[in-house]
Amino acid sequence: MPKDGGIGASSKRREDVRFLTGEGNYTDDINLRGQAYVFFLRSDIAHGTLNSVDTSAAESMPGVVKIFTGADFTEVGSIPCGWQVTDRHGEVMQEPRHPVLAFGKVRHVGEPIAAVVAETLGQARDAAEAINVDISELPAVIDMKQAVKEGAPKVHDDLTSNLCYDWGFVEENKAAVDKAFEDAHHVTTLELVNNRLVANPMEPRVAVGDYSRGTGDHTLYTTSQNPHVIRLLMGAFVLGIPEHKLRVVAPDVGGGFGTKIFHYQEEAFCTFAAKACNRPVKWTSSRSEAFMSDAHGRDHVTKIQMALDADNNFTALRTDTYANMGAYLSTFAPSVPTWLHGTLMAGNYKTPLIYVNVKAVFTNTVPVDAYRGAGRPEATYQLERLVDKCAHELGVDPIALRRQNFITEFPYATPVAVEYDTGDYVATMDKLEEIADISGFEARRKESEAKGKLRGFGVNCYIEACGIAPSNLVGQLGARAGLYESATVRVNATGGLVVMTGSHSHGQGHETAFPQVIAEMIGIDESMIEIVHGDTANTPMGMGTYGSRSLAVGGSAMVRATEKIIAKAKKIASHLLEASEGDIELKDGAFSVAGTDKSVAWGDVTLAAYVPHNYPLEDIEPGLEETAFYDPSNFTYPSGAYACEVELDPETGHVTIERFAAADDFGNIVNPMIVSGQVHGGIAQGIGQALMENCSYDSEGQLLSASYMDYAMPRASDLPFYTVDHSCQTPCTHNPLGVKGCGEAGAIGSPPAVVNAVLDAMRSGGKSVDHIDMPVTPQRVWAAMNG
Amino acid sequence: MYNFDVEKPTSVADAVKALSRDEAQPLSGGQTLIPTLKARLAMPSVLVSLSGIREMQGVRLADDGRLCIGGGTIHRAVAEEAKPHYPGLASLAARIGDPAVRNRGTIGGSVANNDPSACYPAGVLASGATIVTNSREIEADDFFQGMFSTALEEGEIITEVKFPVPEKARYEKFIQPASRFPLVAAFVAKFSDGVRVAVTGASENGVFRWTEAETALSANFSAKALEGLTLDGGSMISDLHGSGAYRAHLVGVMTKRAVLDLV
Amino acid sequence: MTQVKMTVNGKAASGDVEGRTLLASFLRESLGLTGTHIGCDTSQCGACLVHVNGEAIKACTMLAVEAEGADVKTIESMANADGSLNVIQQAFQDHHGLQCGFCTPGMIMSASALLKDNPKPTEAEVRHYLDGNICRCTGYHNIVKAIMAASGQDVSALAAE
């Protein structure tokens, strides 16, 4: 029987009602009295010397309030980077200054050069066209391998080269890894590209700055996944506003997928300009603007090799990756190809020796940073494509080869510095084989062939790391922040609770799922619990939502705060019941004395806390409100196995996804409905990456996929129903809920299965190719079939 | 968008008068024009909305057997109303863009714009339709003059398109996955006296007739007749989504599939 | 500036607009009906979908002055008279057909237009009808399921969770 409430119940989402009726409150829905609008004049040149920006004609245009250029921002700080990577030689990464508005040079198409604040957006844009920008164009560096060659044009003149860092991991293992390759019975090599993507949350970014001369208070409304992080980065590093004079509000946010983690120039600009213009200043990104100003994702070029012994055991793995940083370092960019990628290279396999090299490269492109999965999809894609290639080279079944090399004992310390606490890769693969109906595949292949189509089947496994932690470790790895989470639980006199969490919900359903946890702990109805998030003025300092961390880290903070609440409530109950505290039990919303029929209801205890007439005032304070900060001792490691079945039209090269199955292990599950939804969405993004999406530049640095006319977003007709299962559950051992993370798994686990299936379909048509790069577009398939 | 005035005439005569203003441009549904204006790629001083002109709307079968579609008729109306008379054309209209686009976009707007990747020009050209304007009639073969270029004069409005109805016809399209416009599409129309094949999405010169295929199919209306026929990829559009060679190949596939559907 | 008058959600509405003012901007900025969202500038995402004289229209690709005299319905009018969710909205909640909620108004308006024309659509018909509505969160699985459920079809066997 499905539960009807608490942990494990598919409670319907309460936030849906406002979204379904048009009553959501997104940042662009906020309009402040006296608000002016900003339009950013952006560079249409990828690389050039910015000789002058002449605003004189524009300033007298109708409606213009004020025009800003890079010269207005020379006194403010650089847009900061939140992670410093140390390279394999012990040197810290090269870190360029990142101005709010371009000064001296432009370094990518879309970089803001000037900003016009005007009475209407139309007037702002009209005036922007009257700004005279003089740029001397310089040769652009777009290709990463060209960018690091001697004599290549430099994106940043004050850096020694375009190489941000040359990272080796684990450097001490390199010699042993190379030796294992020399001794190998078989070596499989694969070169591949992890295509550059644009996250494309459906809500474009928006920022509204406000300032009160009366109080000196700044407020920024912004489309952010982590308002406290923005407050800290922008306040402390860019604008020099102390946190107590700066409030950042991220109201309803229409999806993030990583790209709304980062602190962007437009946020700093609107905050700055609101004070300079003494009126609210609003910026709403258009979609086309988003393509050239939202941080992009992925963009790795990799060579990966596996060494195997005579029994097909993996003996060593090495991988060389070029990772595109774009023109500047976005907030968490340096961590993505390193700590979020290299540490995952063991995957689900007991490969004893691993060495990862990553060269991060500056190019004249939009900055690249975390996008759903961030580093882990890149690791999974390389490894799972490589394992499939091994299997074909050795003539063994790809599933059997995986099973043979699975890690089966936990905890397991990988050779890439992380320790998996729990997992059962055999169980998820067994489950996958069942739900993917592998036994029926041959019959389905024959049906396809009868229609003149080819059918292919592909699988992959994945391991992912969520809730990156603990803070003292990530600090050593270069994080310039802690990675804890916070919660304040406020119990009202009449028994209802409000949880103020540092996590942020932008589609994940926290407002529904978090109360399920507390309802379970106290034994009260979920409707008695409300979640408050997204406003630095009324939530404790929190690090926000990314990396599938909300429940594992934020939920744990909430559990810890609730445990403190219960402990205090038991004290009050023991007083009311005249019993010893140790004998008090909480069940179904009532405190009772063990072994007696004496009890007092939750609401009576909460009332006593706030109306302390009969209350142990000498022992405890009145009131019932607690805060906890939770800093996990380790990541959590969800894992799973995915299968994809494709049909390929050999005449056109068009590939359709016919079936997709996902067997995930997310540990304990709070709301299965929401978890399934997260997996569905992740799979769709993974299929999008595998078949359709590609952010493409030409050699001059012009963005070719600059709108939905050329960047292919998956639509309903491109996708099937998915079969997802999360009944394999090995609970996380180090958080109180035993939960892992489910937000990114779908995007991490799906691309290799799709590509493996396409190659299988091609083989069944008599065309055996080693690899085909994503996106596997009809043209690429056709070319490969006819190559 | 730059700002502009909007005129909303209710007759063709008033529309023609309005279009004589400086930098005036017709707005006939706007499903392509409005996004173009948003990107500030056009700067009209006045837009003349043709949506309110009743005499330019509707689908009717003329006495001579031709299917006459008012220039202001939305795609959805063609999809529904042309179906009993010319199902091949109705099916083309039913697959343009998406449902909301079909509720607003018009045949006149599409044909006048002559986007090299639009659907309608293929149907119009393969049908050998006649484009009727406020001042004259133009044969389809003379009308389409290259990418975004037509025989229309400044201020001339498409009031109607008259389609000879073939014995059978089929439009096969292969979509560009981002825009959902055709990457390549072929319209095959079989008349009693011969076959016409028009191709959109493929050529640098916009919609064109594939005359070799027409000759072959007129002699023998079967997929076999197309075997060995190839197009030169060098004159085809080459972009992110498909090389010229790939497009040239797809023309053959789409044409073949249209024929297979009809035999 | 030109004055436009239309009926929006059953009530007379008017305002001064420029020629270039889009219906979506008029609804959002002049009338404060912010449930109609703007997610792109190439007329593809469908977040702005409204009904004009009963038909699905992208409000970002129609000038406000062209809606003069029209009967416009937005997401704000879709709930039942007592404020409860209508059948389609309820199905979206029941089947988790939304996550961040940004595309949702357009999805509901699109689904409503579909079911008016085609009361019992197949899965393929639903998917094709949604060609002009982009969702980035759900992978469409639960949207398609919700629309089929709203049409009264049994969706329990459609796909395993």
Tab-separated table of N, CA, C and O in Angstrom, chain A residues 709, chain B residues 1 4 6 25-39 42 44 47-52 56-57 71-75 96 98 100-113 115 181, chain C residues 19-20 22-23 41-44 48 57-64 66:
chain	number	residue	atom	x	y	z
A	709	MET	N	16.086	28.737	-32.930
A	709	MET	CA	16.033	28.387	-34.352
A	709	MET	C	17.168	27.426	-34.711
A	709	MET	O	17.071	26.682	-35.685
B	1	MET	N	12.030	45.412	-30.790
B	1	MET	CA	11.448	45.954	-32.018
B	1	MET	C	11.609	47.466	-32.051
B	1	MET	O	11.486	48.128	-31.021
B	4	PHE	N	6.693	51.274	-34.615
B	4	PHE	CA	6.049	51.468	-35.916
B	4	PHE	C	4.574	51.729	-35.651
B	4	PHE	O	4.065	51.450	-34.568
B	6	VAL	N	0.625	50.873	-36.757
B	6	VAL	CA	-0.075	49.715	-37.296
B	6	VAL	C	-1.378	50.203	-37.922
B	6	VAL	O	-2.131	50.952	-37.306
B	25	GLN	N	4.979	47.960	-44.574
B	25	GLN	CA	5.190	46.538	-44.817
B	25	GLN	C	3.927	45.788	-44.412
B	25	GLN	O	3.338	46.100	-43.371
B	26	PRO	N	3.510	44.810	-45.200
B	26	PRO	CA	2.318	44.062	-44.794
B	26	PRO	C	2.610	43.098	-43.644
B	26	PRO	O	3.719	42.580	-43.530
B	27	LEU	N	1.622	42.893	-42.805
B	27	LEU	CA	1.701	41.949	-41.680
B	27	LEU	C	0.568	40.961	-41.885
B	27	LEU	O	-0.604	41.318	-41.742
B	28	SER	N	0.938	39.751	-42.223
B	28	SER	CA	-0.095	38.785	-42.582
B	28	SER	C	0.000	37.570	-41.672
B	28	SER	O	0.365	36.484	-42.080
B	29	GLY	N	-0.293	37.806	-40.406
B	29	GLY	CA	-0.164	36.760	-39.394
B	29	GLY	C	1.058	36.974	-38.535
B	29	GLY	O	1.026	36.863	-37.325
B	30	GLY	N	2.172	37.283	-39.179
B	30	GLY	CA	3.356	37.736	-38.437
B	30	GLY	C	4.166	36.651	-37.766
B	30	GLY	O	5.041	36.946	-36.961
B	31	GLN	N	3.904	35.386	-38.088
B	31	GLN	CA	4.602	34.331	-37.353
B	31	GLN	C	6.083	34.267	-37.699
B	31	GLN	O	6.888	33.724	-36.944
B	32	THR	N	6.459	34.806	-38.823
B	32	THR	CA	7.875	34.982	-39.141
B	32	THR	C	8.281	36.438	-38.958
B	32	THR	O	9.351	36.738	-38.431
B	33	LEU	N	7.402	37.336	-39.363
B	33	LEU	CA	7.769	38.757	-39.350
B	33	LEU	C	7.977	39.281	-37.922
B	33	LEU	O	8.930	40.033	-37.676
B	34	ILE	N	7.118	38.886	-36.997
B	34	ILE	CA	7.259	39.450	-35.643
B	34	ILE	C	8.576	39.003	-34.991
B	34	ILE	O	9.299	39.841	-34.456
B	35	PRO	N	8.936	37.722	-35.045
B	35	PRO	CA	10.281	37.370	-34.538
B	35	PRO	C	11.402	38.134	-35.255
B	35	PRO	O	12.399	38.499	-34.639
B	36	THR	N	11.228	38.390	-36.549
B	36	THR	CA	12.245	39.153	-37.296
B	36	THR	C	12.335	40.576	-36.759
B	36	THR	O	13.424	41.132	-36.588
B	37	LEU	N	11.170	41.160	-36.480
B	37	LEU	CA	11.152	42.518	-35.930
B	37	LEU	C	11.768	42.545	-34.533
B	37	LEU	O	12.480	43.478	-34.175
B	38	LYS	N	11.496	41.507	-33.761
B	38	LYS	CA	12.071	41.449	-32.411
B	38	LYS	C	13.585	41.462	-32.468
B	38	LYS	O	14.249	42.027	-31.602
B	39	ALA	N	14.131	40.797	-33.466
B	39	ALA	CA	15.588	40.769	-33.614
B	39	ALA	C	16.101	42.052	-34.261
B	39	ALA	O	17.290	42.175	-34.523
B	42	ALA	N	14.391	44.211	-39.220
B	42	ALA	CA	13.599	44.998	-40.159
B	42	ALA	C	13.147	46.250	-39.431
B	42	ALA	O	13.028	46.263	-38.205
B	44	PRO	N	10.325	48.671	-40.400
B	44	PRO	CA	9.213	49.327	-41.093
B	44	PRO	C	8.715	50.522	-40.273
B	44	PRO	O	8.841	50.526	-39.048
B	47	LEU	N	3.198	49.022	-40.189
B	47	LEU	CA	2.812	47.659	-40.537
B	47	LEU	C	1.336	47.682	-40.899
B	47	LEU	O	0.523	48.254	-40.175
B	48	VAL	N	1.012	47.066	-42.020
B	48	VAL	CA	-0.375	47.025	-42.471
B	48	VAL	C	-0.886	45.608	-42.221
B	48	VAL	O	-0.509	44.658	-42.916
B	49	SER	N	-1.704	45.473	-41.211
B	49	SER	CA	-2.215	44.158	-40.842
B	49	SER	C	-3.294	43.732	-41.828
B	49	SER	O	-4.262	44.454	-42.060
B	50	LEU	N	-3.106	42.564	-42.411
B	50	LEU	CA	-4.072	42.076	-43.393
B	50	LEU	C	-5.095	41.132	-42.759
B	50	LEU	O	-5.969	40.612	-43.446
B	51	SER	N	-4.968	40.911	-41.457
B	51	SER	CA	-5.803	39.894	-40.811
B	51	SER	C	-7.283	40.262	-40.777
B	51	SER	O	-8.129	39.396	-40.628
B	52	GLY	N	-7.586	41.539	-40.913
B	52	GLY	CA	-8.997	41.945	-40.806
B	52	GLY	C	-9.701	42.061	-42.144
B	52	GLY	O	-10.820	42.581	-42.219
B	56	MET	N	-10.156	38.397	-48.158
B	56	MET	CA	-8.928	37.629	-48.395
B	56	MET	C	-8.906	36.317	-47.619
B	56	MET	O	-7.872	35.691	-47.498
B	57	GLN	N	-10.059	35.939	-47.085
B	57	GLN	CA	-10.044	34.732	-46.251
B	57	GLN	C	-10.961	33.667	-46.795
B	57	GLN	O	-12.004	33.971	-47.369
B	71	GLY	N	-5.602	34.878	-49.537
B	71	GLY	CA	-4.231	35.122	-49.054
B	71	GLY	C	-4.146	35.259	-47.547
B	71	GLY	O	-3.114	34.970	-46.945
B	72	GLY	N	-5.242	35.666	-46.923
B	72	GLY	CA	-5.230	35.852	-45.469
B	72	GLY	C	-5.739	34.638	-44.714
B	72	GLY	O	-6.022	34.732	-43.516
B	73	THR	N	-5.861	33.507	-45.393
B	73	THR	CA	-6.388	32.307	-44.736
B	73	THR	C	-5.308	31.653	-43.880
B	73	THR	O	-4.185	31.429	-44.338
B	74	ILE	N	-5.660	31.365	-42.637
B	74	ILE	CA	-4.679	30.753	-41.737
B	74	ILE	C	-4.463	29.277	-42.087
B	74	ILE	O	-5.328	28.645	-42.690
B	75	HIS	N	-3.309	28.775	-41.700
B	75	HIS	CA	-2.936	27.396	-42.038
B	75	HIS	C	-3.949	26.387	-41.511
B	75	HIS	O	-4.261	25.398	-42.155
B	96	ILE	N	2.550	22.579	-40.748
B	96	ILE	CA	3.410	23.770	-40.653
B	96	ILE	C	3.575	24.130	-39.175
B	96	ILE	O	2.587	24.186	-38.427
B	98	ASP	N	3.609	24.780	-35.504
B	98	ASP	CA	2.902	24.116	-34.417
B	98	ASP	C	1.474	24.667	-34.388
B	98	ASP	O	1.156	25.590	-35.142
B	100	ALA	N	-0.304	26.693	-32.585
B	100	ALA	CA	-0.526	28.129	-32.405
B	100	ALA	C	-0.070	28.913	-33.630
B	100	ALA	O	-0.710	29.891	-34.027
B	101	VAL	N	1.011	28.476	-34.228
B	101	VAL	CA	1.476	29.116	-35.464
B	101	VAL	C	0.426	28.946	-36.561
B	101	VAL	O	0.137	29.867	-37.322
B	102	ARG	N	-0.161	27.769	-36.630
B	102	ARG	CA	-1.166	27.506	-37.670
B	102	ARG	C	-2.450	28.304	-37.447
B	102	ARG	O	-3.227	28.493	-38.369
B	103	ASN	N	-2.662	28.753	-36.221
B	103	ASN	CA	-3.841	29.571	-35.941
B	103	ASN	C	-3.649	31.029	-36.322
B	103	ASN	O	-4.574	31.833	-36.190
B	104	ARG	N	-2.462	31.393	-36.715
B	104	ARG	CA	-2.177	32.806	-36.938
B	104	ARG	C	-1.492	33.024	-38.299
B	104	ARG	O	-1.769	33.996	-38.982
B	105	GLY	N	-0.613	32.121	-38.657
B	105	GLY	CA	0.125	32.280	-39.908
B	105	GLY	C	-0.793	32.064	-41.103
B	105	GLY	O	-1.750	31.285	-41.059
B	106	THR	N	-0.489	32.762	-42.208
B	106	THR	CA	-1.358	32.697	-43.388
B	106	THR	C	-0.582	32.252	-44.615
B	106	THR	O	0.634	32.404	-44.707
B	107	ILE	N	-1.342	31.767	-45.576
B	107	ILE	CA	-0.722	31.314	-46.827
B	107	ILE	C	-0.089	32.479	-47.569
B	107	ILE	O	1.022	32.369	-48.099
B	108	GLY	N	-0.775	33.603	-47.568
B	108	GLY	CA	-0.234	34.763	-48.278
B	108	GLY	C	1.069	35.231	-47.666
B	108	GLY	O	2.036	35.544	-48.367
B	109	GLY	N	1.101	35.245	-46.355
B	109	GLY	CA	2.316	35.671	-45.654
B	109	GLY	C	3.471	34.746	-45.963
B	109	GLY	O	4.590	35.185	-46.234
B	110	SER	N	3.202	33.456	-45.937
B	110	SER	CA	4.259	32.476	-46.165
B	110	SER	C	4.777	32.550	-47.591
B	110	SER	O	5.983	32.534	-47.835
B	111	VAL	N	3.847	32.636	-48.539
B	111	VAL	CA	4.249	32.625	-49.950
B	111	VAL	C	4.991	33.917	-50.300
B	111	VAL	O	6.005	33.898	-51.001
B	112	ALA	N	4.511	35.033	-49.771
B	112	ALA	CA	5.151	36.320	-50.081
B	112	ALA	C	6.559	36.395	-49.500
B	112	ALA	O	7.458	36.981	-50.082
B	113	ASN	N	6.734	35.783	-48.321
B	113	ASN	CA	8.048	35.829	-47.664
B	113	ASN	C	9.062	34.947	-48.390
B	113	ASN	O	10.240	35.242	-48.439
B	115	ASP	N	10.493	32.187	-47.601
B	115	ASP	CA	11.602	31.656	-46.797
B	115	ASP	C	12.083	30.370	-47.483
B	115	ASP	O	11.273	29.535	-47.877
B	181	PHE	N	11.353	23.874	-38.896
B	181	PHE	CA	11.121	24.126	-40.315
B	181	PHE	C	11.650	22.898	-41.062
B	181	PHE	O	12.420	22.115	-40.512
C	19	GLY	N	2.609	50.723	-31.211
C	19	GLY	CA	2.380	49.756	-32.284
C	19	GLY	C	3.117	48.461	-32.025
C	19	GLY	O	2.619	47.370	-32.268
C	20	ARG	N	4.332	48.581	-31.470
C	20	ARG	CA	5.166	47.399	-31.281
C	20	ARG	C	4.829	46.596	-30.029
C	20	ARG	O	5.463	45.578	-29.768
C	22	LEU	N	3.546	43.921	-27.784
C	22	LEU	CA	3.023	42.584	-28.021
C	22	LEU	C	1.860	42.298	-27.081
C	22	LEU	O	1.782	42.863	-25.983
C	23	LEU	N	0.988	41.397	-27.522
C	23	LEU	CA	-0.133	41.023	-26.653
C	23	LEU	C	0.399	40.510	-25.315
C	23	LEU	O	-0.155	40.823	-24.254
C	41	ASP	N	12.255	34.367	-27.835
C	41	ASP	CA	11.963	35.498	-28.712
C	41	ASP	C	11.865	35.052	-30.162
C	41	ASP	O	11.933	35.855	-31.069
C	42	THR	N	11.721	33.741	-30.355
C	42	THR	CA	11.601	33.233	-31.718
C	42	THR	C	10.294	32.467	-31.912
C	42	THR	O	10.166	31.679	-32.845
C	43	SER	N	9.351	32.679	-31.022
C	43	SER	CA	8.020	32.095	-31.166
C	43	SER	C	8.043	30.573	-31.141
C	43	SER	O	7.378	29.931	-31.932
C	44	GLN	N	8.799	30.019	-30.210
C	44	GLN	CA	8.885	28.564	-30.184
C	44	GLN	C	8.514	27.904	-28.870
C	44	GLN	O	8.034	26.788	-28.877
C	48	CYS	N	3.947	31.590	-23.549
C	48	CYS	CA	3.044	32.741	-23.621
C	48	CYS	C	1.700	32.374	-24.220
C	48	CYS	O	0.929	33.251	-24.591
C	57	ILE	N	-3.014	30.823	-29.313
C	57	ILE	CA	-2.197	31.846	-29.994
C	57	ILE	C	-0.994	32.127	-29.103
C	57	ILE	O	-1.120	32.154	-27.878
C	58	LYS	N	0.155	32.348	-29.729
C	58	LYS	CA	1.323	32.765	-28.947
C	58	LYS	C	1.257	34.279	-28.755
C	58	LYS	O	1.377	35.042	-29.710
C	59	ALA	N	1.068	34.675	-27.514
C	59	ALA	CA	0.867	36.091	-27.231
C	59	ALA	C	2.119	36.909	-27.465
C	59	ALA	O	2.061	38.132	-27.536
C	60	CYS	N	3.260	36.243	-27.597
C	60	CYS	CA	4.496	36.972	-27.896
C	60	CYS	C	4.653	37.176	-29.387
C	60	CYS	O	5.621	37.768	-29.837
C	61	THR	N	3.742	36.634	-30.186
C	61	THR	CA	3.871	36.758	-31.640
C	61	THR	C	2.575	37.322	-32.211
C	61	THR	O	2.119	36.965	-33.290
C	62	MET	N	1.966	38.202	-31.427
C	62	MET	CA	0.773	38.912	-31.891
C	62	MET	C	0.841	40.303	-31.293
C	62	MET	O	1.124	40.471	-30.100
C	63	LEU	N	0.597	41.292	-32.123
C	63	LEU	CA	0.614	42.659	-31.611
C	63	LEU	C	-0.655	42.913	-30.804
C	63	LEU	O	-1.738	42.428	-31.157
C	64	ALA	N	-0.506	43.679	-29.760
C	64	ALA	CA	-1.676	43.990	-28.927
C	64	ALA	C	-2.765	44.648	-29.756
C	64	ALA	O	-3.952	44.337	-29.595
C	66	GLU	N	-3.569	44.128	-32.676
C	66	GLU	CA	-4.284	43.153	-33.506
C	66	GLU	C	-5.327	42.375	-32.702
C	66	GLU	O	-6.142	41.664	-33.274
